Short mmCIF file of C-alpha atoms in Angstrom, two decimals:
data_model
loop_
_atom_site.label_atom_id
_atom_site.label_comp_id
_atom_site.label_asym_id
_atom_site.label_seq_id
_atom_site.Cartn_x
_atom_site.Cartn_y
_atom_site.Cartn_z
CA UNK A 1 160.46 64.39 92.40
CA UNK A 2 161.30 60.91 92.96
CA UNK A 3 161.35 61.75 96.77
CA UNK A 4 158.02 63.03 96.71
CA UNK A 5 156.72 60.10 94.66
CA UNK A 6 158.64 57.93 97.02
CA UNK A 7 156.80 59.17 100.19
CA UNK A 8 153.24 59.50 98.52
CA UNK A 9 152.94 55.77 97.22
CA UNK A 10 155.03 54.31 100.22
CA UNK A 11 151.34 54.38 101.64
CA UNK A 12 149.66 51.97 98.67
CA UNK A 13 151.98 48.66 99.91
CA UNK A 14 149.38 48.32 102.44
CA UNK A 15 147.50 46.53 100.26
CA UNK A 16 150.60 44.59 99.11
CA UNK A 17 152.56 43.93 101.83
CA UNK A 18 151.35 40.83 103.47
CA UNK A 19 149.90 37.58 102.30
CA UNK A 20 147.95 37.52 104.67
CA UNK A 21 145.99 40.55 103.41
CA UNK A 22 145.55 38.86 99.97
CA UNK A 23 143.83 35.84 101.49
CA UNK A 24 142.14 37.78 103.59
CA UNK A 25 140.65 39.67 100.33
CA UNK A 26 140.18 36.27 98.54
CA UNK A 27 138.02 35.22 101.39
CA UNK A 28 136.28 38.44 101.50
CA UNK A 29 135.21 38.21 97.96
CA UNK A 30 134.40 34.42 97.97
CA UNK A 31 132.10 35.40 100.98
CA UNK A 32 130.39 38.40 99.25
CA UNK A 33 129.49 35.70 95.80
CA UNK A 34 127.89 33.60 98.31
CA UNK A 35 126.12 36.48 99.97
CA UNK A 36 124.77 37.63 96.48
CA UNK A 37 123.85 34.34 95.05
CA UNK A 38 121.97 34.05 98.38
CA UNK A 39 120.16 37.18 97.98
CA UNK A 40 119.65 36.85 94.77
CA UNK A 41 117.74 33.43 95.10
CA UNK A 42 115.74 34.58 98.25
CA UNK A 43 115.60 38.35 98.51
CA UNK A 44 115.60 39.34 95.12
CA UNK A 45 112.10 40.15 93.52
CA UNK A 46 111.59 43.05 90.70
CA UNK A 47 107.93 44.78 91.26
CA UNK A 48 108.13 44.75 86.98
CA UNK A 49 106.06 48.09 87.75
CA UNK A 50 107.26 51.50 85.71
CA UNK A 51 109.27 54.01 87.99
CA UNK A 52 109.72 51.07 90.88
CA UNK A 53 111.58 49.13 88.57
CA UNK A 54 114.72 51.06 87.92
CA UNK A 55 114.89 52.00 91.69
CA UNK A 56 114.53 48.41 92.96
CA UNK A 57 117.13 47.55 90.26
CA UNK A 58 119.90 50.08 91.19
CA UNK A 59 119.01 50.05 95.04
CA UNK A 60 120.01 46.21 95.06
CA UNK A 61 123.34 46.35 93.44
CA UNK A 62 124.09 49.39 95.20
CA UNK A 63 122.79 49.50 98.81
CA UNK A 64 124.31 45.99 100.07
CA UNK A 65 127.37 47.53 98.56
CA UNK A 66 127.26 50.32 100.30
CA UNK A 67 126.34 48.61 103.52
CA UNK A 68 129.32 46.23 102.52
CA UNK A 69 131.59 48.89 102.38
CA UNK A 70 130.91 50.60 105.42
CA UNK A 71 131.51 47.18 107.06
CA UNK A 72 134.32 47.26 105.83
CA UNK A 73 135.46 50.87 106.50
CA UNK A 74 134.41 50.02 110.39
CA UNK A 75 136.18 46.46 110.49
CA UNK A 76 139.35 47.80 108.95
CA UNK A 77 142.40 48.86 112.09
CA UNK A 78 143.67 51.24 110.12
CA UNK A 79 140.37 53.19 110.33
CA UNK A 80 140.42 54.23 114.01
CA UNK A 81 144.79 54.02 113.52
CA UNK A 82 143.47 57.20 111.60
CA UNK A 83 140.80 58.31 113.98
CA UNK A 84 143.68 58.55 116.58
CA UNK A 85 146.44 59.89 114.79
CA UNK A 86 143.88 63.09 113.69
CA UNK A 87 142.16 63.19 117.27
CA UNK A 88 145.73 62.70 119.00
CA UNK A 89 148.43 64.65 116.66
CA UNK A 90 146.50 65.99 113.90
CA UNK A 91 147.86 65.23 110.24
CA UNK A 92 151.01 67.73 110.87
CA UNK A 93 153.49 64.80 110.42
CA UNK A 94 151.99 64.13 107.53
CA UNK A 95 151.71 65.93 103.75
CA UNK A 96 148.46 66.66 102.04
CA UNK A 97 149.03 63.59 99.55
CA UNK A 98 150.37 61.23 102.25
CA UNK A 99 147.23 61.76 104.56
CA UNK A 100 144.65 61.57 101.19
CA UNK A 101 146.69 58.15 100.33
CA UNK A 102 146.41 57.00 103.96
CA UNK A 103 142.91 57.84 103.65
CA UNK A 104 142.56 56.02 100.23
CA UNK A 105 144.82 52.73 101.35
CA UNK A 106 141.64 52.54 104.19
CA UNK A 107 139.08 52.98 101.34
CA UNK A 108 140.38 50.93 98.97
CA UNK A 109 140.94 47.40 101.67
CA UNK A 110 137.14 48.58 102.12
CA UNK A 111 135.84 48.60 98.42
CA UNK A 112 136.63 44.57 97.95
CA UNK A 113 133.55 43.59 99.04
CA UNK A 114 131.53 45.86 97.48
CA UNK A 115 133.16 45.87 94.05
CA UNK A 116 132.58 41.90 94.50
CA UNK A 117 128.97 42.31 95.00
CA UNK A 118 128.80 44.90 92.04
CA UNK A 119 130.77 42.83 89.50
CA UNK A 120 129.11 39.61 90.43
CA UNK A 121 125.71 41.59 90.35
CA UNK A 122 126.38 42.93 86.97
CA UNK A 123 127.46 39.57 85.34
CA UNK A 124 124.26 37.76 87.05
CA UNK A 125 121.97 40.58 85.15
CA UNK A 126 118.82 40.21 86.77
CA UNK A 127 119.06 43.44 88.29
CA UNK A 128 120.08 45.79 85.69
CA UNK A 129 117.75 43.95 83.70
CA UNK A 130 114.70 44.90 86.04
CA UNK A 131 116.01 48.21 86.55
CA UNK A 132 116.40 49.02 82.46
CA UNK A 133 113.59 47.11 81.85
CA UNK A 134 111.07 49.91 81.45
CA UNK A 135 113.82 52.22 79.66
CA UNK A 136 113.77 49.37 76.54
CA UNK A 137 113.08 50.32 73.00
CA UNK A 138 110.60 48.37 71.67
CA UNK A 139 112.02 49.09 68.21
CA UNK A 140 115.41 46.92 69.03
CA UNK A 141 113.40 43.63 69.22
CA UNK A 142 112.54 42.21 66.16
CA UNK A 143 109.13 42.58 65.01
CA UNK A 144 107.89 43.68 68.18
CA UNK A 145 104.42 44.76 68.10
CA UNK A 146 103.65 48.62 68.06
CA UNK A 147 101.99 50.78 70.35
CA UNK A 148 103.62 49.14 73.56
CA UNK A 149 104.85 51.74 76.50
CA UNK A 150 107.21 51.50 79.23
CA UNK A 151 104.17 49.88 81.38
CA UNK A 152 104.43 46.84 79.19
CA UNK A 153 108.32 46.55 78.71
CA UNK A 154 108.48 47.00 82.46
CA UNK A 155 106.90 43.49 82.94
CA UNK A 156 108.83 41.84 81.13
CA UNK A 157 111.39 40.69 83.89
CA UNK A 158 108.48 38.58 85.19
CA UNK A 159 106.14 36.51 83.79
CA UNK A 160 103.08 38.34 83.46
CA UNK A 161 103.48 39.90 80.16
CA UNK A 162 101.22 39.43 77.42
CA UNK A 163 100.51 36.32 75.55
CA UNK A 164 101.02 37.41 72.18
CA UNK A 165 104.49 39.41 73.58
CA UNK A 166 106.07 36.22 75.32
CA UNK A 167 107.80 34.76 72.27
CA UNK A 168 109.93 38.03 73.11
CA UNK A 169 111.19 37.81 76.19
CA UNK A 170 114.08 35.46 75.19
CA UNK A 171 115.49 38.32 72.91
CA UNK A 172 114.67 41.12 75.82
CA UNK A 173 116.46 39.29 78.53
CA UNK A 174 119.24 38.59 76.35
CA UNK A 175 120.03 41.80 75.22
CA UNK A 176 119.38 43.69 78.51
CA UNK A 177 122.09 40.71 79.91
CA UNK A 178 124.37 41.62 77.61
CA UNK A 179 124.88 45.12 78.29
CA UNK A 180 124.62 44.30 81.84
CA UNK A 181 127.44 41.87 81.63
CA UNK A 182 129.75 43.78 79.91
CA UNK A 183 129.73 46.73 82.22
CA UNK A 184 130.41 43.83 84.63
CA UNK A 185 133.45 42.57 82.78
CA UNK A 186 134.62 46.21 82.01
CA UNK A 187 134.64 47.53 85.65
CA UNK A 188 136.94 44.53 86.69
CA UNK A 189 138.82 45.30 84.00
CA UNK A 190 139.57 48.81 85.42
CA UNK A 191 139.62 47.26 88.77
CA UNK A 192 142.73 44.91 87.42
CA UNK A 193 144.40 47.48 85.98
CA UNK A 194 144.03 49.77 88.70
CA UNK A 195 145.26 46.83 91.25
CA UNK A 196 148.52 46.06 88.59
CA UNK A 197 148.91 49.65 88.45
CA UNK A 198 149.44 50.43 91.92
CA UNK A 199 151.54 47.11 92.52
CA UNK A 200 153.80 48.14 89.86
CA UNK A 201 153.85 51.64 91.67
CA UNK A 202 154.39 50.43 95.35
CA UNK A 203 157.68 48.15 94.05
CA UNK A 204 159.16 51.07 91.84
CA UNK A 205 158.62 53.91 94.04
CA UNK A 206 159.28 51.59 97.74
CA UNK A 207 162.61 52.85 99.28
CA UNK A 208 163.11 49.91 100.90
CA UNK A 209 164.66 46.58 99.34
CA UNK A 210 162.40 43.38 99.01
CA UNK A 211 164.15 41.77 102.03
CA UNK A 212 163.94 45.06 104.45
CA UNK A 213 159.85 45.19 103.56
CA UNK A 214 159.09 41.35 103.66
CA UNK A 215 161.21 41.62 107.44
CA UNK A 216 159.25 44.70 108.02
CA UNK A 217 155.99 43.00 107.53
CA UNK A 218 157.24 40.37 109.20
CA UNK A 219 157.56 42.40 112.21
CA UNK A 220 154.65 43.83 112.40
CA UNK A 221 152.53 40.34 112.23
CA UNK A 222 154.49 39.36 114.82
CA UNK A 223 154.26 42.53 116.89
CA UNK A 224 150.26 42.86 116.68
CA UNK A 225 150.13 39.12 117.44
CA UNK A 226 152.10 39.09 120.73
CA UNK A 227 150.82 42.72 121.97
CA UNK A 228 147.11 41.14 121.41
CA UNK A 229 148.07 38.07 123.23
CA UNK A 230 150.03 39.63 125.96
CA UNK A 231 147.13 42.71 126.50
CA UNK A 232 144.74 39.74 126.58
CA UNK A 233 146.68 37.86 129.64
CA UNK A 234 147.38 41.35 131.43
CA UNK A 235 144.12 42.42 131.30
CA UNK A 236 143.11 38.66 132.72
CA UNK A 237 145.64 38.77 135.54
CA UNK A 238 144.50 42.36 136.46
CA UNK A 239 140.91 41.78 136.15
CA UNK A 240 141.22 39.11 138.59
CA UNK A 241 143.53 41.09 141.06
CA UNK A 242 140.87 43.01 141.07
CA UNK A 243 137.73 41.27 141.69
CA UNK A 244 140.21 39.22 144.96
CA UNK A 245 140.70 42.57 146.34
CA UNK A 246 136.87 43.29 145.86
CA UNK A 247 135.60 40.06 147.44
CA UNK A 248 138.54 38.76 149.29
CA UNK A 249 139.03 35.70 146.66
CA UNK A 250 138.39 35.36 142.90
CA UNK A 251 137.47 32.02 141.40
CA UNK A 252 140.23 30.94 138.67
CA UNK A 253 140.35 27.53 136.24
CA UNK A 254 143.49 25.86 136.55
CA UNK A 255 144.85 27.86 133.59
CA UNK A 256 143.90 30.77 134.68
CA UNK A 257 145.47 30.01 138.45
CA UNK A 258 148.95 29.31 136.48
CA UNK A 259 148.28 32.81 134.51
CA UNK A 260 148.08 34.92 137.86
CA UNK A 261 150.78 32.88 139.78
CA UNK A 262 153.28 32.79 136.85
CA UNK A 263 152.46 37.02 135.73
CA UNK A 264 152.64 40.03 137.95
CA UNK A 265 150.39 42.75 137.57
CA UNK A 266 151.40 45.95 139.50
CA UNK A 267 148.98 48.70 137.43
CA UNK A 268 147.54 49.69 133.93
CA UNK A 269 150.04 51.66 131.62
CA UNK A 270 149.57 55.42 131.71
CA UNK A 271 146.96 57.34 129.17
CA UNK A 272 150.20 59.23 127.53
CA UNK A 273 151.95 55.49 126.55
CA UNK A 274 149.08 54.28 124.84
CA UNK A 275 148.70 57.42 122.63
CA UNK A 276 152.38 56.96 122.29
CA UNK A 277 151.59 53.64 120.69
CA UNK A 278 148.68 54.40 118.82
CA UNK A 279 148.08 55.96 115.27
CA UNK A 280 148.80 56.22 111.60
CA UNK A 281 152.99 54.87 111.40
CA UNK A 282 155.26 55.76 108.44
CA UNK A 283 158.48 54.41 107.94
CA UNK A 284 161.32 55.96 109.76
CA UNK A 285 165.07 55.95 110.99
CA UNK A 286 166.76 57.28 113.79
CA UNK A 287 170.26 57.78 113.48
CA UNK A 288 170.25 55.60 110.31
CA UNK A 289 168.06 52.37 112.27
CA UNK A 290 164.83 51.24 111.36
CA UNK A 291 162.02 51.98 113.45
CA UNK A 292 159.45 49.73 112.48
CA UNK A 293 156.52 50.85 114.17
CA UNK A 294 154.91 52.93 116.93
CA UNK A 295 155.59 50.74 119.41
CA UNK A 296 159.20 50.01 118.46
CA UNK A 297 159.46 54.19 118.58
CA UNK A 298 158.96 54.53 121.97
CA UNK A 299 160.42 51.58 123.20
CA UNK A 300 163.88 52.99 121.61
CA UNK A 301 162.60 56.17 123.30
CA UNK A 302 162.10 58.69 120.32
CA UNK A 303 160.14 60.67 121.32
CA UNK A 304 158.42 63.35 118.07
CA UNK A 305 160.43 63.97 115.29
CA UNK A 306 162.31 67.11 116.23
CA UNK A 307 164.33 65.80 119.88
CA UNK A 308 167.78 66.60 119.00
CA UNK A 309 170.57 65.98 116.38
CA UNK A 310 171.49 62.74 117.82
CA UNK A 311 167.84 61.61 118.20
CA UNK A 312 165.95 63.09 115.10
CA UNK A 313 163.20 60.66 113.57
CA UNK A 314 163.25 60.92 109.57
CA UNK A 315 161.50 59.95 107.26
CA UNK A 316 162.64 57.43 104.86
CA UNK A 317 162.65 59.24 101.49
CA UNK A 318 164.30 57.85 98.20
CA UNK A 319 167.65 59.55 96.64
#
């Protein structure tokens, strides 16, 4: 059991793992609050008409969410990391659970946005206040008039409600606020405990000491850093080996002369090393060392995870 539990939430310290990622969150969030006090100011306008009301409402707390979270989804490396492995090796390396919580670490890096905008949109109110609007029972405000219908308590949100009715739109607002800001502070209340939850998982059911994942992270910074610097220059130098053998010369800055004079270029890597390199990457060992990623794999030459007793790739379970 604990090996099973071991492999399953391995997958959540994606989240965890780096810094980097946490800033990169913070700065996520801060930039979605700016976004919705933007739209909120600017774009933001309830019809205060029965039936458009509630739509409008619920369409602007939820489809700049959604739209947020696909951004996400799309912006995330892990995404097409995914893509690959599925298109490439399909998810045979992988159990049911490990592939739903690969799945679910992508989903969840992509819901900080849009939980953002939702929280922040729920403790501003003026939505959820336009779209309940129309749903309000008279009977809650204090000495409210009778014989007023959802056509009436759907203007309210604006300021074309009758004269003798605008001494209660104080109270309306208020209370309509009120619910909407406590479903605000109650979903990031389940979004905290969900977050301290699944921290408290990752470091309890990890196989791997503090030091061993901090180097591990480490690691792969470092590796996606150089590989995206060193694709960048061998791409340059290639490029322009290219376009000279095209036109007889190629036009270079000085930096760029020092690039192609300093780096040889003899040809592209093959198709097969680049789906060697690519995809979804679980910690493993071979013969009792680290492998610390895809590209570290194949550059020890490990080849799958059946080559022979003296070169078997495992995975890293818990005892």
């Amino acid at each position: 059991m604990a090996a099973f539990i071991a492999e399953n939430f391995r997958f959540l310290s994606l989240f965890f793992k780096s810094k980097d990622v946490m800033i990169f969150n913070g700065l996520i969030a801060l930039g979605t609050v700016g976004s919705q006090e933007i739209f909120s100011m600017v774009a933001f306008h309830c019809p205060c008409s029965p039936a458009r009301n509630y739509i409008y409402g619920l369409a602007a707390i939820g489809v700049p969410a959604l739209a947020l979270f696909l951004i996400g989804v799309i912006w995330n490396t892990h995404t097409w990391n995914l893509v690959a492995e599925c298109h490439r090796r399909g998810t045979k390396n992988f159990s049911a659970a490990a592939s739903c919580l690969i799945f679910g670490s992508v989903m969840g890096r992509a819901a900080v946005a849009p939980v953002t905008w939702s929280v922040i949109s729920l403790l501003r109110g003026e939505a959820y206040v336009c779209a309940l609007s129309e749903f309000m029972d008279p009977a809650s405000l204090h000495k409210f008039p009778p014989g007023y219908g959802a056509d009436i308590m759907a203007r309210f949100p604006c300021d074309d409600v009758p004269g003798n009715l605008t001494k209660f739109k104080d109270e309306f607002i208020r209370q309509l606020k009120y619910e909407s800001q406590l479903f605000g502070w109650m979903l990031l209340a389940i979004v905290a405990i969900l977050v301290f939850l699944t921290k408290c998982l990752k470091h309890c059911c990890s196989p791997l000491s503090y030091r061993q994942e901090d180097y591990w992270d480490q690691y792969r910074s470092n590796e996606a850093k150089l590989f995206h610097r060193t694709a960048e220059v061998h791409s340059k130098v290639m490029a322009a080996n290219n376009v000279k053998k095209f036109f007889g010369f190629v036009y270079l800055d000085k930096e760029e002369k020092e690039l192609v004079q300093e780096y040889t270029v003899e040809d592209v890597q093959p198709r097969p090393q680049w789906d060697a390199i690519t995809g979804v990457y679980i910690y493993r060992e071979n013969k009792g060392f680290p492998l610390y990623s895809r590209l570290h794999k194949w550059a020890k030459g490990v080849m799958g995870c059946n080559s022979g007793p003296d070169n078997q790739e495992m995975v890293f379970l818990a005892a």
